[in-house]
């Protein structure tokens, strides 16, 4: 019976030792194992075995990104303005062994190195540059912190400026300056608008004058073309009239020739024509040579006028 109890006790001790030697490490977590007070190995996520009593887990590290807010730091700018800056740092453990043995408290070390780097960086910049170039501050701080924390097994992933505290008098002066700048820009924009409006009106008036001149020029051209066309048509009409009269006269002469009229009949017809001409108001009459020969003498012509015109 005693033997059975001893065996059970031994088995229980063995089971307890085995259970104590089994270590389950969560995801994104590592454990530093020391054997007899000296670094032995690093346990990663999953089931791990250690030797109880001899091996001991010294420290566990979370490999996820950590966020730490650095308390507001009072720093002086290059132009001697005291401002308060509050930062947030994002870092992660990349070498658990260095993070364990390289520094006693890497979080406190990050806070201190951030404050020191912040003063050095802000001291090289003026207030206006700080307000407009936060990205430069963050980049410079990250470079300094990466170099300082390289031996700590910690990587600074990002540095964010959360808040800038500016003295009240400086802030009032800046607000007045901003209002003055806005008023200046408004006046400049108004002047530019008026200038542009004046230029546009002048261009519009110039365009209107040019269009009016072009219209008058076109009208004169059209009037000249119309007059020229009318003169051409009138000349063509006169030419056609003369042509018709000439054709009619030629037809009449040909008709007379075809009728076989002799010179005496023609002279008689000329005599009748002279009588009709004498009844008019003309003072000068041109008599064909054939009619003069047919009438025989100038006295006969006088009688013709006496007969046709008693006055």
PDB file of C-alpha atoms in Angstrom:
ATOM      1  CA  UNK A   1       0.000   0.000   0.000  1.00  0.00           C
ATOM      2  CA  UNK A   2       2.806   2.367   0.894  1.00  0.00           C
ATOM      3  CA  UNK A   3       4.514   1.540  -2.387  1.00  0.00           C
ATOM      4  CA  UNK A   4       1.398   2.476  -4.309  1.00  0.00           C
ATOM      5  CA  UNK A   5       1.194   5.794  -2.506  1.00  0.00           C
ATOM      6  CA  UNK A   6       4.838   6.531  -3.250  1.00  0.00           C
ATOM      7  CA  UNK A   7       4.318   5.728  -6.922  1.00  0.00           C
ATOM      8  CA  UNK A   8       1.269   7.972  -7.059  1.00  0.00           C
ATOM      9  CA  UNK A   9       3.141  10.796  -5.382  1.00  0.00           C
ATOM     10  CA  UNK A  10       6.029  10.389  -7.794  1.00  0.00           C
ATOM     11  CA  UNK A  11       3.677  10.357 -10.779  1.00  0.00           C
ATOM     12  CA  UNK A  12       1.934  13.443  -9.448  1.00  0.00           C
ATOM     13  CA  UNK A  13       5.250  15.207  -9.055  1.00  0.00           C
ATOM     14  CA  UNK A  14       6.256  14.201 -12.562  1.00  0.00           C
ATOM     15  CA  UNK A  15       2.953  15.450 -13.967  1.00  0.00           C
ATOM     16  CA  UNK A  16       3.298  18.691 -12.022  1.00  0.00           C
ATOM     17  CA  UNK A  17       6.842  19.160 -13.275  1.00  0.00           C
ATOM     18  CA  UNK A  18       5.785  18.435 -16.855  1.00  0.00           C
ATOM     19  CA  UNK A  19       2.849  20.825 -16.592  1.00  0.00           C
ATOM     20  CA  UNK A  20       5.071  23.501 -15.121  1.00  0.00           C
ATOM     21  CA  UNK A  21       7.566  22.980 -17.915  1.00  0.00           C
ATOM     22  CA  UNK A  22       4.936  23.586 -20.599  1.00  0.00           C
ATOM     23  CA  UNK A  23       4.487  27.243 -21.571  1.00  0.00           C
ATOM     24  CA  UNK A  24       1.825  28.473 -23.987  1.00  0.00           C
ATOM     25  CA  UNK A  25       2.729  31.833 -25.528  1.00  0.00           C
ATOM     26  CA  UNK A  26      -0.094  33.918 -27.138  1.00  0.00           C
ATOM     27  CA  UNK A  27       0.086  35.329 -30.648  1.00  0.00           C
ATOM     28  CA  UNK A  28       2.220  38.488 -31.078  1.00  0.00           C
ATOM     29  CA  UNK A  29       3.926  37.781 -27.777  1.00  0.00           C
ATOM     30  CA  UNK A  30       7.396  36.476 -26.913  1.00  0.00           C
ATOM     31  CA  UNK A  31       8.979  35.419 -23.612  1.00  0.00           C
ATOM     32  CA  UNK A  32      12.575  35.729 -22.484  1.00  0.00           C
ATOM     33  CA  UNK A  33      13.819  32.561 -20.737  1.00  0.00           C
ATOM     34  CA  UNK A  34      16.771  32.574 -18.358  1.00  0.00           C
ATOM     35  CA  UNK A  35      18.525  29.443 -17.229  1.00  0.00           C
ATOM     36  CA  UNK A  36      20.151  29.795 -13.856  1.00  0.00           C
ATOM     37  CA  UNK A  37      20.004  33.586 -14.148  1.00  0.00           C
ATOM     38  CA  UNK A  38      21.454  33.769 -17.649  1.00  0.00           C
ATOM     39  CA  UNK A  39      19.661  34.356 -20.957  1.00  0.00           C
ATOM     40  CA  UNK A  40      18.834  31.063 -22.559  1.00  0.00           C
ATOM     41  CA  UNK A  41      16.286  31.495 -25.334  1.00  0.00           C
ATOM     42  CA  UNK A  42      13.205  33.354 -26.551  1.00  0.00           C
ATOM     43  CA  UNK A  43       9.861  31.607 -26.582  1.00  0.00           C
ATOM     44  CA  UNK A  44       7.558  32.450 -29.492  1.00  0.00           C
ATOM     45  CA  UNK A  45       3.818  32.011 -29.979  1.00  0.00           C
ATOM     46  CA  UNK A  46       2.518  28.469 -29.408  1.00  0.00           C
ATOM     47  CA  UNK A  47       3.439  25.617 -27.081  1.00  0.00           C
ATOM     48  CA  UNK A  48       6.971  25.700 -25.646  1.00  0.00           C
ATOM     49  CA  UNK A  49       8.853  23.489 -23.162  1.00  0.00           C
ATOM     50  CA  UNK A  50      11.239  24.632 -20.481  1.00  0.00           C
ATOM     51  CA  UNK A  51      12.971  22.866 -17.619  1.00  0.00           C
ATOM     52  CA  UNK A  52      11.204  23.687 -14.384  1.00  0.00           C
ATOM     53  CA  UNK A  53      13.187  25.176 -11.572  1.00  0.00           C
ATOM     54  CA  UNK A  54      16.251  25.564 -13.818  1.00  0.00           C
ATOM     55  CA  UNK A  55      14.580  27.709 -16.512  1.00  0.00           C
ATOM     56  CA  UNK A  56      12.627  30.813 -15.666  1.00  0.00           C
ATOM     57  CA  UNK A  57      10.643  33.277 -17.776  1.00  0.00           C
ATOM     58  CA  UNK A  58      12.213  36.645 -17.106  1.00  0.00           C
ATOM     59  CA  UNK A  59       9.912  38.929 -19.154  1.00  0.00           C
ATOM     60  CA  UNK A  60       7.173  38.860 -21.759  1.00  0.00           C
ATOM     61  CA  UNK A  61       7.073  41.356 -24.625  1.00  0.00           C
ATOM     62  CA  UNK A  62       4.046  42.404 -26.675  1.00  0.00           C
ATOM     63  CA  UNK A  63       5.143  42.725 -30.319  1.00  0.00           C
ATOM     64  CA  UNK A  64       2.186  44.852 -31.346  1.00  0.00           C
ATOM     65  CA  UNK A  65       2.570  48.587 -31.966  1.00  0.00           C
ATOM     66  CA  UNK A  66       2.407  50.579 -28.748  1.00  0.00           C
ATOM     67  CA  UNK A  67       1.126  54.114 -28.394  1.00  0.00           C
ATOM     68  CA  UNK A  68       2.534  56.375 -25.732  1.00  0.00           C
ATOM     69  CA  UNK A  69       1.564  59.987 -25.155  1.00  0.00           C
ATOM     70  CA  UNK A  70       4.489  62.147 -24.128  1.00  0.00           C
ATOM     71  CA  UNK A  71       3.378  64.806 -21.611  1.00  0.00           C
ATOM     72  CA  UNK A  72       3.395  68.398 -22.811  1.00  0.00           C
ATOM     73  CA  UNK A  73       6.924  69.764 -23.061  1.00  0.00           C
ATOM     74  CA  UNK A  74       7.799  73.442 -22.769  1.00  0.00           C
ATOM     75  CA  UNK A  75      10.300  74.323 -25.470  1.00  0.00           C
ATOM     76  CA  UNK A  76      11.748  77.581 -26.798  1.00  0.00           C
ATOM     77  CA  UNK A  77      11.815  78.327 -30.505  1.00  0.00           C
ATOM     78  CA  UNK A  78      14.616  79.954 -32.459  1.00  0.00           C
ATOM     79  CA  UNK A  79      12.872  83.354 -32.162  1.00  0.00           C
ATOM     80  CA  UNK A  80      12.602  82.980 -28.353  1.00  0.00           C
ATOM     81  CA  UNK A  81       8.935  82.015 -28.040  1.00  0.00           C
ATOM     82  CA  UNK A  82       8.073  79.515 -25.312  1.00  0.00           C
ATOM     83  CA  UNK A  83       5.498  76.976 -26.521  1.00  0.00           C
ATOM     84  CA  UNK A  84       4.118  73.733 -25.188  1.00  0.00           C
ATOM     85  CA  UNK A  85       4.080  70.632 -27.388  1.00  0.00           C
ATOM     86  CA  UNK A  86       2.323  67.350 -26.685  1.00  0.00           C
ATOM     87  CA  UNK A  87       3.417  64.326 -28.706  1.00  0.00           C
ATOM     88  CA  UNK A  88       2.276  60.776 -29.305  1.00  0.00           C
ATOM     89  CA  UNK A  89       4.822  58.098 -30.190  1.00  0.00           C
ATOM     90  CA  UNK A  90       4.081  54.804 -31.907  1.00  0.00           C
ATOM     91  CA  UNK A  91       6.735  52.118 -31.430  1.00  0.00           C
ATOM     92  CA  UNK A  92       7.150  48.344 -31.459  1.00  0.00           C
ATOM     93  CA  UNK A  93       9.627  45.822 -30.042  1.00  0.00           C
ATOM     94  CA  UNK A  94      11.741  44.314 -32.799  1.00  0.00           C
ATOM     95  CA  UNK A  95      14.442  42.623 -30.666  1.00  0.00           C
ATOM     96  CA  UNK A  96      13.038  41.240 -27.383  1.00  0.00           C
ATOM     97  CA  UNK A  97      16.514  40.370 -26.042  1.00  0.00           C
ATOM     98  CA  UNK A  98      17.801  43.949 -26.470  1.00  0.00           C
ATOM     99  CA  UNK A  99      14.540  45.349 -25.141  1.00  0.00           C
ATOM    100  CA  UNK A 100      15.099  43.229 -22.002  1.00  0.00           C
ATOM    101  CA  UNK A 101      18.803  43.692 -21.407  1.00  0.00           C
ATOM    102  CA  UNK A 102      19.613  46.848 -23.393  1.00  0.00           C
ATOM    103  CA  UNK A 103      17.571  49.234 -21.218  1.00  0.00           C
ATOM    104  CA  UNK A 104      15.737  48.831 -17.935  1.00  0.00           C
ATOM    105  CA  UNK A 105      12.562  50.659 -19.067  1.00  0.00           C
ATOM    106  CA  UNK A 106      12.341  51.436 -22.756  1.00  0.00           C
ATOM    107  CA  UNK A 107       9.012  53.309 -22.375  1.00  0.00           C
ATOM    108  CA  UNK A 108      10.546  55.790 -19.943  1.00  0.00           C
ATOM    109  CA  UNK A 109      13.615  55.994 -22.147  1.00  0.00           C
ATOM    110  CA  UNK A 110      11.467  56.863 -25.144  1.00  0.00           C
ATOM    111  CA  UNK A 111       9.765  59.643 -23.161  1.00  0.00           C
ATOM    112  CA  UNK A 112      13.083  61.138 -22.133  1.00  0.00           C
ATOM    113  CA  UNK A 113      14.696  60.888 -25.546  1.00  0.00           C
ATOM    114  CA  UNK A 114      11.600  62.408 -27.170  1.00  0.00           C
ATOM    115  CA  UNK A 115      11.747  65.398 -24.818  1.00  0.00           C
ATOM    116  CA  UNK A 116      15.448  65.914 -25.519  1.00  0.00           C
ATOM    117  CA  UNK A 117      15.096  65.541 -29.289  1.00  0.00           C
ATOM    118  CA  UNK A 118      12.073  67.820 -29.282  1.00  0.00           C
ATOM    119  CA  UNK A 119      13.981  70.661 -27.617  1.00  0.00           C
ATOM    120  CA  UNK A 120      16.878  70.250 -30.031  1.00  0.00           C
ATOM    121  CA  UNK A 121      14.603  70.238 -33.073  1.00  0.00           C
ATOM    122  CA  UNK A 122      12.322  73.103 -32.023  1.00  0.00           C
ATOM    123  CA  UNK A 123      15.323  75.236 -31.049  1.00  0.00           C
ATOM    124  CA  UNK A 124      16.358  75.315 -34.734  1.00  0.00           C
ATOM    125  CA  UNK A 125      12.970  76.515 -36.020  1.00  0.00           C
ATOM    126  CA  UNK A 126      11.005  79.735 -35.783  1.00  0.00           C
ATOM    127  CA  UNK A 127       7.392  79.847 -34.634  1.00  0.00           C
ATOM    128  CA  UNK A 128       5.887  80.391 -38.093  1.00  0.00           C
ATOM    129  CA  UNK A 129       7.930  77.522 -39.468  1.00  0.00           C
ATOM    130  CA  UNK A 130       6.779  75.250 -36.622  1.00  0.00           C
ATOM    131  CA  UNK A 131       3.127  76.067 -37.226  1.00  0.00           C
ATOM    132  CA  UNK A 132       3.362  75.426 -40.955  1.00  0.00           C
ATOM    133  CA  UNK A 133       5.804  72.467 -40.986  1.00  0.00           C
ATOM    134  CA  UNK A 134       4.594  69.873 -38.519  1.00  0.00           C
ATOM    135  CA  UNK A 135       5.666  67.154 -40.913  1.00  0.00           C
ATOM    136  CA  UNK A 136       9.258  68.335 -40.685  1.00  0.00           C
ATOM    137  CA  UNK A 137       9.143  68.174 -36.880  1.00  0.00           C
ATOM    138  CA  UNK A 138       7.763  64.642 -36.984  1.00  0.00           C
ATOM    139  CA  UNK A 139      10.333  63.487 -39.548  1.00  0.00           C
ATOM    140  CA  UNK A 140      13.295  64.992 -37.674  1.00  0.00           C
ATOM    141  CA  UNK A 141      12.129  63.498 -34.370  1.00  0.00           C
ATOM    142  CA  UNK A 142      11.684  60.072 -35.895  1.00  0.00           C
ATOM    143  CA  UNK A 143      15.219  60.090 -37.292  1.00  0.00           C
ATOM    144  CA  UNK A 144      16.714  61.101 -33.940  1.00  0.00           C
ATOM    145  CA  UNK A 145      14.618  58.565 -32.013  1.00  0.00           C
ATOM    146  CA  UNK A 146      15.464  55.736 -34.426  1.00  0.00           C
ATOM    147  CA  UNK A 147      19.179  56.338 -33.915  1.00  0.00           C
ATOM    148  CA  UNK A 148      18.803  56.563 -30.130  1.00  0.00           C
ATOM    149  CA  UNK A 149      16.544  53.518 -29.743  1.00  0.00           C
ATOM    150  CA  UNK A 150      18.470  51.284 -32.130  1.00  0.00           C
ATOM    151  CA  UNK A 151      20.354  49.677 -29.214  1.00  0.00           C
ATOM    152  CA  UNK A 152      17.133  49.181 -27.238  1.00  0.00           C
ATOM    153  CA  UNK A 153      15.542  46.692 -29.630  1.00  0.00           C
ATOM    154  CA  UNK A 154      12.708  49.175 -30.223  1.00  0.00           C
ATOM    155  CA  UNK A 155      11.655  50.784 -33.505  1.00  0.00           C
ATOM    156  CA  UNK A 156       9.903  54.181 -33.539  1.00  0.00           C
ATOM    157  CA  UNK A 157       7.235  53.827 -36.221  1.00  0.00           C
ATOM    158  CA  UNK A 158       5.685  57.268 -36.015  1.00  0.00           C
ATOM    159  CA  UNK A 159       5.669  60.522 -34.054  1.00  0.00           C
ATOM    160  CA  UNK A 160       2.579  62.756 -34.069  1.00  0.00           C
ATOM    161  CA  UNK A 161       2.277  66.327 -32.786  1.00  0.00           C
ATOM    162  CA  UNK A 162      -0.994  66.327 -30.852  1.00  0.00           C
ATOM    163  CA  UNK A 163      -1.135  69.865 -29.585  1.00  0.00           C
ATOM    164  CA  UNK A 164       0.759  73.156 -29.723  1.00  0.00           C
ATOM    165  CA  UNK A 165       0.224  75.584 -26.855  1.00  0.00           C
ATOM    166  CA  UNK A 166       1.060  79.172 -27.855  1.00  0.00           C
ATOM    167  CA  UNK A 167       1.171  82.087 -25.376  1.00  0.00           C
ATOM    168  CA  UNK A 168      -1.970  84.225 -25.336  1.00  0.00           C
ATOM    169  CA  UNK A 169      -0.248  87.459 -26.389  1.00  0.00           C
ATOM    170  CA  UNK A 170       1.478  85.729 -29.313  1.00  0.00           C
ATOM    171  CA  UNK A 171      -1.792  84.128 -30.344  1.00  0.00           C
ATOM    172  CA  UNK A 172      -3.582  87.512 -30.240  1.00  0.00           C
ATOM    173  CA  UNK A 173      -0.856  89.059 -32.363  1.00  0.00           C
ATOM    174  CA  UNK A 174      -1.113  86.204 -34.836  1.00  0.00           C
ATOM    175  CA  UNK A 175      -4.875  86.574 -35.048  1.00  0.00           C
ATOM    176  CA  UNK A 176      -4.517  90.309 -35.723  1.00  0.00           C
ATOM    177  CA  UNK A 177      -1.915  89.553 -38.369  1.00  0.00           C
ATOM    178  CA  UNK A 178      -4.184  86.960 -39.956  1.00  0.00           C
ATOM    179  CA  UNK A 179      -7.104  89.409 -40.006  1.00  0.00           C
ATOM    180  CA  UNK A 180      -4.873  92.040 -41.583  1.00  0.00           C
ATOM    181  CA  UNK A 181      -3.696  89.535 -44.187  1.00  0.00           C
ATOM    182  CA  UNK A 182      -7.266  88.518 -44.974  1.00  0.00           C
ATOM    183  CA  UNK A 183      -8.332  92.157 -45.339  1.00  0.00           C
ATOM    184  CA  UNK A 184      -5.308  92.801 -47.533  1.00  0.00           C
ATOM    185  CA  UNK A 185      -6.145  89.828 -49.733  1.00  0.00           C
ATOM    186  CA  UNK A 186      -9.766  90.971 -49.928  1.00  0.00           C
ATOM    187  CA  UNK A 187      -8.699  94.478 -51.030  1.00  0.00           C
ATOM    188  CA  UNK A 188      -6.296  93.009 -53.578  1.00  0.00           C
ATOM    189  CA  UNK A 189      -8.949  90.672 -54.921  1.00  0.00           C
ATOM    190  CA  UNK A 190     -11.445  93.544 -55.167  1.00  0.00           C
ATOM    191  CA  UNK A 191      -8.905  95.704 -56.986  1.00  0.00           C
ATOM    192  CA  UNK A 192      -8.079  92.840 -59.333  1.00  0.00           C
ATOM    193  CA  UNK A 193     -11.778  92.346 -59.982  1.00  0.00           C
ATOM    194  CA  UNK A 194     -12.326  96.021 -60.760  1.00  0.00           C
ATOM    195  CA  UNK A 195      -9.256  96.035 -62.987  1.00  0.00           C
ATOM    196  CA  UNK A 196     -10.474  92.982 -64.857  1.00  0.00           C
ATOM    197  CA  UNK A 197     -13.941  94.508 -65.171  1.00  0.00           C
ATOM    198  CA  UNK A 198     -12.495  97.735 -66.600  1.00  0.00           C
ATOM    199  CA  UNK A 199     -10.360  95.802 -69.063  1.00  0.00           C
ATOM    200  CA  UNK A 200     -13.342  93.740 -70.168  1.00  0.00           C
ATOM    201  CA  UNK A 201     -15.512  96.845 -70.642  1.00  0.00           C
ATOM    202  CA  UNK A 202     -12.772  98.512 -72.677  1.00  0.00           C
ATOM    203  CA  UNK A 203     -12.358  95.400 -74.803  1.00  0.00           C
ATOM    204  CA  UNK A 204     -16.126  95.208 -75.283  1.00  0.00           C
ATOM    205  CA  UNK A 205     -16.282  98.870 -76.382  1.00  0.00           C
ATOM    206  CA  UNK A 206     -13.349  98.366 -78.720  1.00  0.00           C
ATOM    207  CA  UNK A 207     -15.009  95.287 -80.197  1.00  0.00           C
ATOM    208  CA  UNK A 208     -18.269  97.222 -80.638  1.00  0.00           C
ATOM    209  CA  UNK A 209     -16.436 100.047 -82.481  1.00  0.00           C
ATOM    210  CA  UNK A 210     -14.660  97.552 -84.705  1.00  0.00           C
ATOM    211  CA  UNK A 211     -17.915  95.768 -85.479  1.00  0.00           C
ATOM    212  CA  UNK A 212     -19.665  99.078 -86.246  1.00  0.00           C
ATOM    213  CA  UNK A 213     -16.822 100.080 -88.571  1.00  0.00           C
ATOM    214  CA  UNK A 214     -16.931  96.694 -90.284  1.00  0.00           C
ATOM    215  CA  UNK A 215     -20.708  96.985 -90.673  1.00  0.00           C
ATOM    216  CA  UNK A 216     -20.413 100.516 -92.170  1.00  0.00           C
ATOM    217  CA  UNK A 217     -17.663  99.327 -94.502  1.00  0.00           C
ATOM    218  CA  UNK A 218     -19.804  96.383 -95.594  1.00  0.00           C
ATOM    219  CA  UNK A 219     -22.787  98.691 -96.128  1.00  0.00           C
ATOM    220  CA  UNK A 220     -20.759 101.056 -98.295  1.00  0.00           C
ATOM    221  CA  UNK A 221     -19.422  98.126-100.285  1.00  0.00           C
ATOM    222  CA  UNK A 222     -22.936  96.797-100.811  1.00  0.00           C
ATOM    223  CA  UNK A 223     -24.211 100.275-101.817  1.00  0.00           C
ATOM    224  CA  UNK A 224     -21.373 100.674-104.317  1.00  0.00           C
ATOM    225  CA  UNK A 225     -22.006  97.219-105.727  1.00  0.00           C
ATOM    226  CA  UNK A 226     -25.730  97.987-105.996  1.00  0.00           C
ATOM    227  CA  UNK A 227     -25.087 101.279-107.821  1.00  0.00           C
ATOM    228  CA  UNK A 228     -22.611  99.603-110.131  1.00  0.00           C
ATOM    229  CA  UNK A 229     -25.124  96.863-110.838  1.00  0.00           C
ATOM    230  CA  UNK A 230     -27.859  99.440-111.505  1.00  0.00           C
ATOM    231  CA  UNK A 231     -25.597 101.369-113.903  1.00  0.00           C
ATOM    232  CA  UNK A 232     -24.688  98.154-115.681  1.00  0.00           C
ATOM    233  CA  UNK A 233     -28.344  97.226-116.008  1.00  0.00           C
ATOM    234  CA  UNK A 234     -29.222 100.752-117.244  1.00  0.00           C
ATOM    235  CA  UNK A 235     -26.425 100.645-119.797  1.00  0.00           C
ATOM    236  CA  UNK A 236     -27.544  97.208-120.900  1.00  0.00           C
ATOM    237  CA  UNK A 237     -31.143  98.512-121.198  1.00  0.00           C
ATOM    238  CA  UNK A 238     -30.076 101.516-123.269  1.00  0.00           C
ATOM    239  CA  UNK A 239     -27.944  99.315-125.469  1.00  0.00           C
ATOM    240  CA  UNK A 240     -30.861  96.963-125.949  1.00  0.00           C
ATOM    241  CA  UNK A 241     -33.165  99.934-126.745  1.00  0.00           C
ATOM    242  CA  UNK A 242     -30.730 101.315-129.306  1.00  0.00           C
ATOM    243  CA  UNK A 243     -30.355  97.840-130.716  1.00  0.00           C
ATOM    244  CA  UNK A 244     -34.143  97.478-131.041  1.00  0.00           C
ATOM    245  CA  UNK A 245     -34.485 100.956-132.654  1.00  0.00           C
ATOM    246  CA  UNK A 246     -31.689 100.167-135.090  1.00  0.00           C
ATOM    247  CA  UNK A 247     -33.311  96.855-135.942  1.00  0.00           C
ATOM    248  CA  UNK A 248     -36.660  98.580-136.429  1.00  0.00           C
ATOM    249  CA  UNK A 249     -35.108 101.254-138.657  1.00  0.00           C
ATOM    250  CA  UNK A 250     -33.296  98.639-140.668  1.00  0.00           C
ATOM    251  CA  UNK A 251     -36.532  96.719-141.068  1.00  0.00           C
ATOM    252  CA  UNK A 252     -38.334  99.881-142.162  1.00  0.00           C
ATOM    253  CA  UNK A 253     -35.666 100.704-144.736  1.00  0.00           C
ATOM    254  CA  UNK A 254     -35.737  97.191-146.039  1.00  0.00           C
ATOM    255  CA  UNK A 255     -39.540  97.354-146.231  1.00  0.00           C
ATOM    256  CA  UNK A 256     -39.310 100.587-148.221  1.00  0.00           C
ATOM    257  CA  UNK A 257     -36.793  99.022-150.555  1.00  0.00           C
ATOM    258  CA  UNK A 258     -38.986  96.009-151.005  1.00  0.00           C
ATOM    259  CA  UNK A 259     -41.985  98.262-151.747  1.00  0.00           C
ATOM    260  CA  UNK A 260     -40.019  99.868-154.633  1.00  0.00           C
ATOM    261  CA  UNK A 261     -40.618 103.522-153.618  1.00  0.00           C
ATOM    262  CA  UNK A 262     -38.749 106.023-155.812  1.00  0.00           C
ATOM    263  CA  UNK A 263     -36.884 109.188-154.829  1.00  0.00           C
ATOM    264  CA  UNK A 264     -39.890 111.520-155.364  1.00  0.00           C
ATOM    265  CA  UNK A 265     -42.028 109.597-152.937  1.00  0.00           C
ATOM    266  CA  UNK A 266     -39.183 109.634-150.479  1.00  0.00           C
ATOM    267  CA  UNK A 267     -38.832 113.388-150.909  1.00  0.00           C
ATOM    268  CA  UNK A 268     -42.571 113.768-150.308  1.00  0.00           C
ATOM    269  CA  UNK A 269     -42.294 111.797-147.149  1.00  0.00           C
ATOM    270  CA  UNK A 270     -39.374 113.975-146.103  1.00  0.00           C
ATOM    271  CA  UNK A 271     -41.541 117.008-146.821  1.00  0.00           C
ATOM    272  CA  UNK A 272     -44.241 115.702-144.521  1.00  0.00           C
ATOM    273  CA  UNK A 273     -41.662 115.010-141.871  1.00  0.00           C
ATOM    274  CA  UNK A 274     -40.347 118.557-142.170  1.00  0.00           C
ATOM    275  CA  UNK A 275     -43.803 119.914-141.747  1.00  0.00           C
ATOM    276  CA  UNK A 276     -44.294 117.958-138.587  1.00  0.00           C
ATOM    277  CA  UNK A 277     -40.939 119.108-137.281  1.00  0.00           C
ATOM    278  CA  UNK A 278     -41.806 122.730-138.034  1.00  0.00           C
ATOM    279  CA  UNK A 279     -44.882 122.514-135.828  1.00  0.00           C
ATOM    280  CA  UNK A 280     -42.576 121.933-132.818  1.00  0.00           C
ATOM    281  CA  UNK A 281     -40.605 124.416-130.784  1.00  0.00           C
ATOM    282  CA  UNK A 282     -37.223 123.510-132.234  1.00  0.00           C
ATOM    283  CA  UNK A 283     -35.284 126.463-133.698  1.00  0.00           C
ATOM    284  CA  UNK A 284     -32.773 124.337-135.568  1.00  0.00           C
ATOM    285  CA  UNK A 285     -33.742 121.594-137.997  1.00  0.00           C
ATOM    286  CA  UNK A 286     -31.400 119.256-139.829  1.00  0.00           C
ATOM    287  CA  UNK A 287     -32.672 118.402-143.289  1.00  0.00           C
ATOM    288  CA  UNK A 288     -31.346 115.399-145.196  1.00  0.00           C
ATOM    289  CA  UNK A 289     -29.492 116.192-148.458  1.00  0.00           C
ATOM    290  CA  UNK A 290     -31.885 114.095-150.522  1.00  0.00           C
ATOM    291  CA  UNK A 291     -34.830 116.137-149.203  1.00  0.00           C
ATOM    292  CA  UNK A 292     -33.128 119.428-150.168  1.00  0.00           C
ATOM    293  CA  UNK A 293     -32.491 118.216-153.687  1.00  0.00           C
ATOM    294  CA  UNK A 294     -36.055 117.000-154.010  1.00  0.00           C
ATOM    295  CA  UNK A 295     -37.568 120.268-152.859  1.00  0.00           C
ATOM    296  CA  UNK A 296     -35.415 122.193-155.400  1.00  0.00           C
ATOM    297  CA  UNK A 297     -34.595 125.353-153.566  1.00  0.00           C
ATOM    298  CA  UNK A 298     -34.297 127.047-150.191  1.00  0.00           C
ATOM    299  CA  UNK A 299     -37.352 129.190-150.976  1.00  0.00           C
ATOM    300  CA  UNK A 300     -39.501 126.096-151.049  1.00  0.00           C
ATOM    301  CA  UNK A 301     -38.285 125.337-147.534  1.00  0.00           C
ATOM    302  CA  UNK A 302     -39.344 128.827-146.414  1.00  0.00           C
ATOM    303  CA  UNK A 303     -42.790 128.278-147.871  1.00  0.00           C
ATOM    304  CA  UNK A 304     -43.040 125.039-146.023  1.00  0.00           C
ATOM    305  CA  UNK A 305     -42.428 126.851-142.755  1.00  0.00           C
ATOM    306  CA  UNK A 306     -44.855 129.631-143.733  1.00  0.00           C
ATOM    307  CA  UNK A 307     -47.547 127.094-144.463  1.00  0.00           C
ATOM    308  CA  UNK A 308     -47.021 124.958-141.410  1.00  0.00           C
ATOM    309  CA  UNK A 309     -46.329 127.797-139.001  1.00  0.00           C
ATOM    310  CA  UNK A 310     -48.398 130.959-139.747  1.00  0.00           C
ATOM    311  CA  UNK A 311     -46.649 132.930-137.040  1.00  0.00           C
TER     312      UNK A 311
END
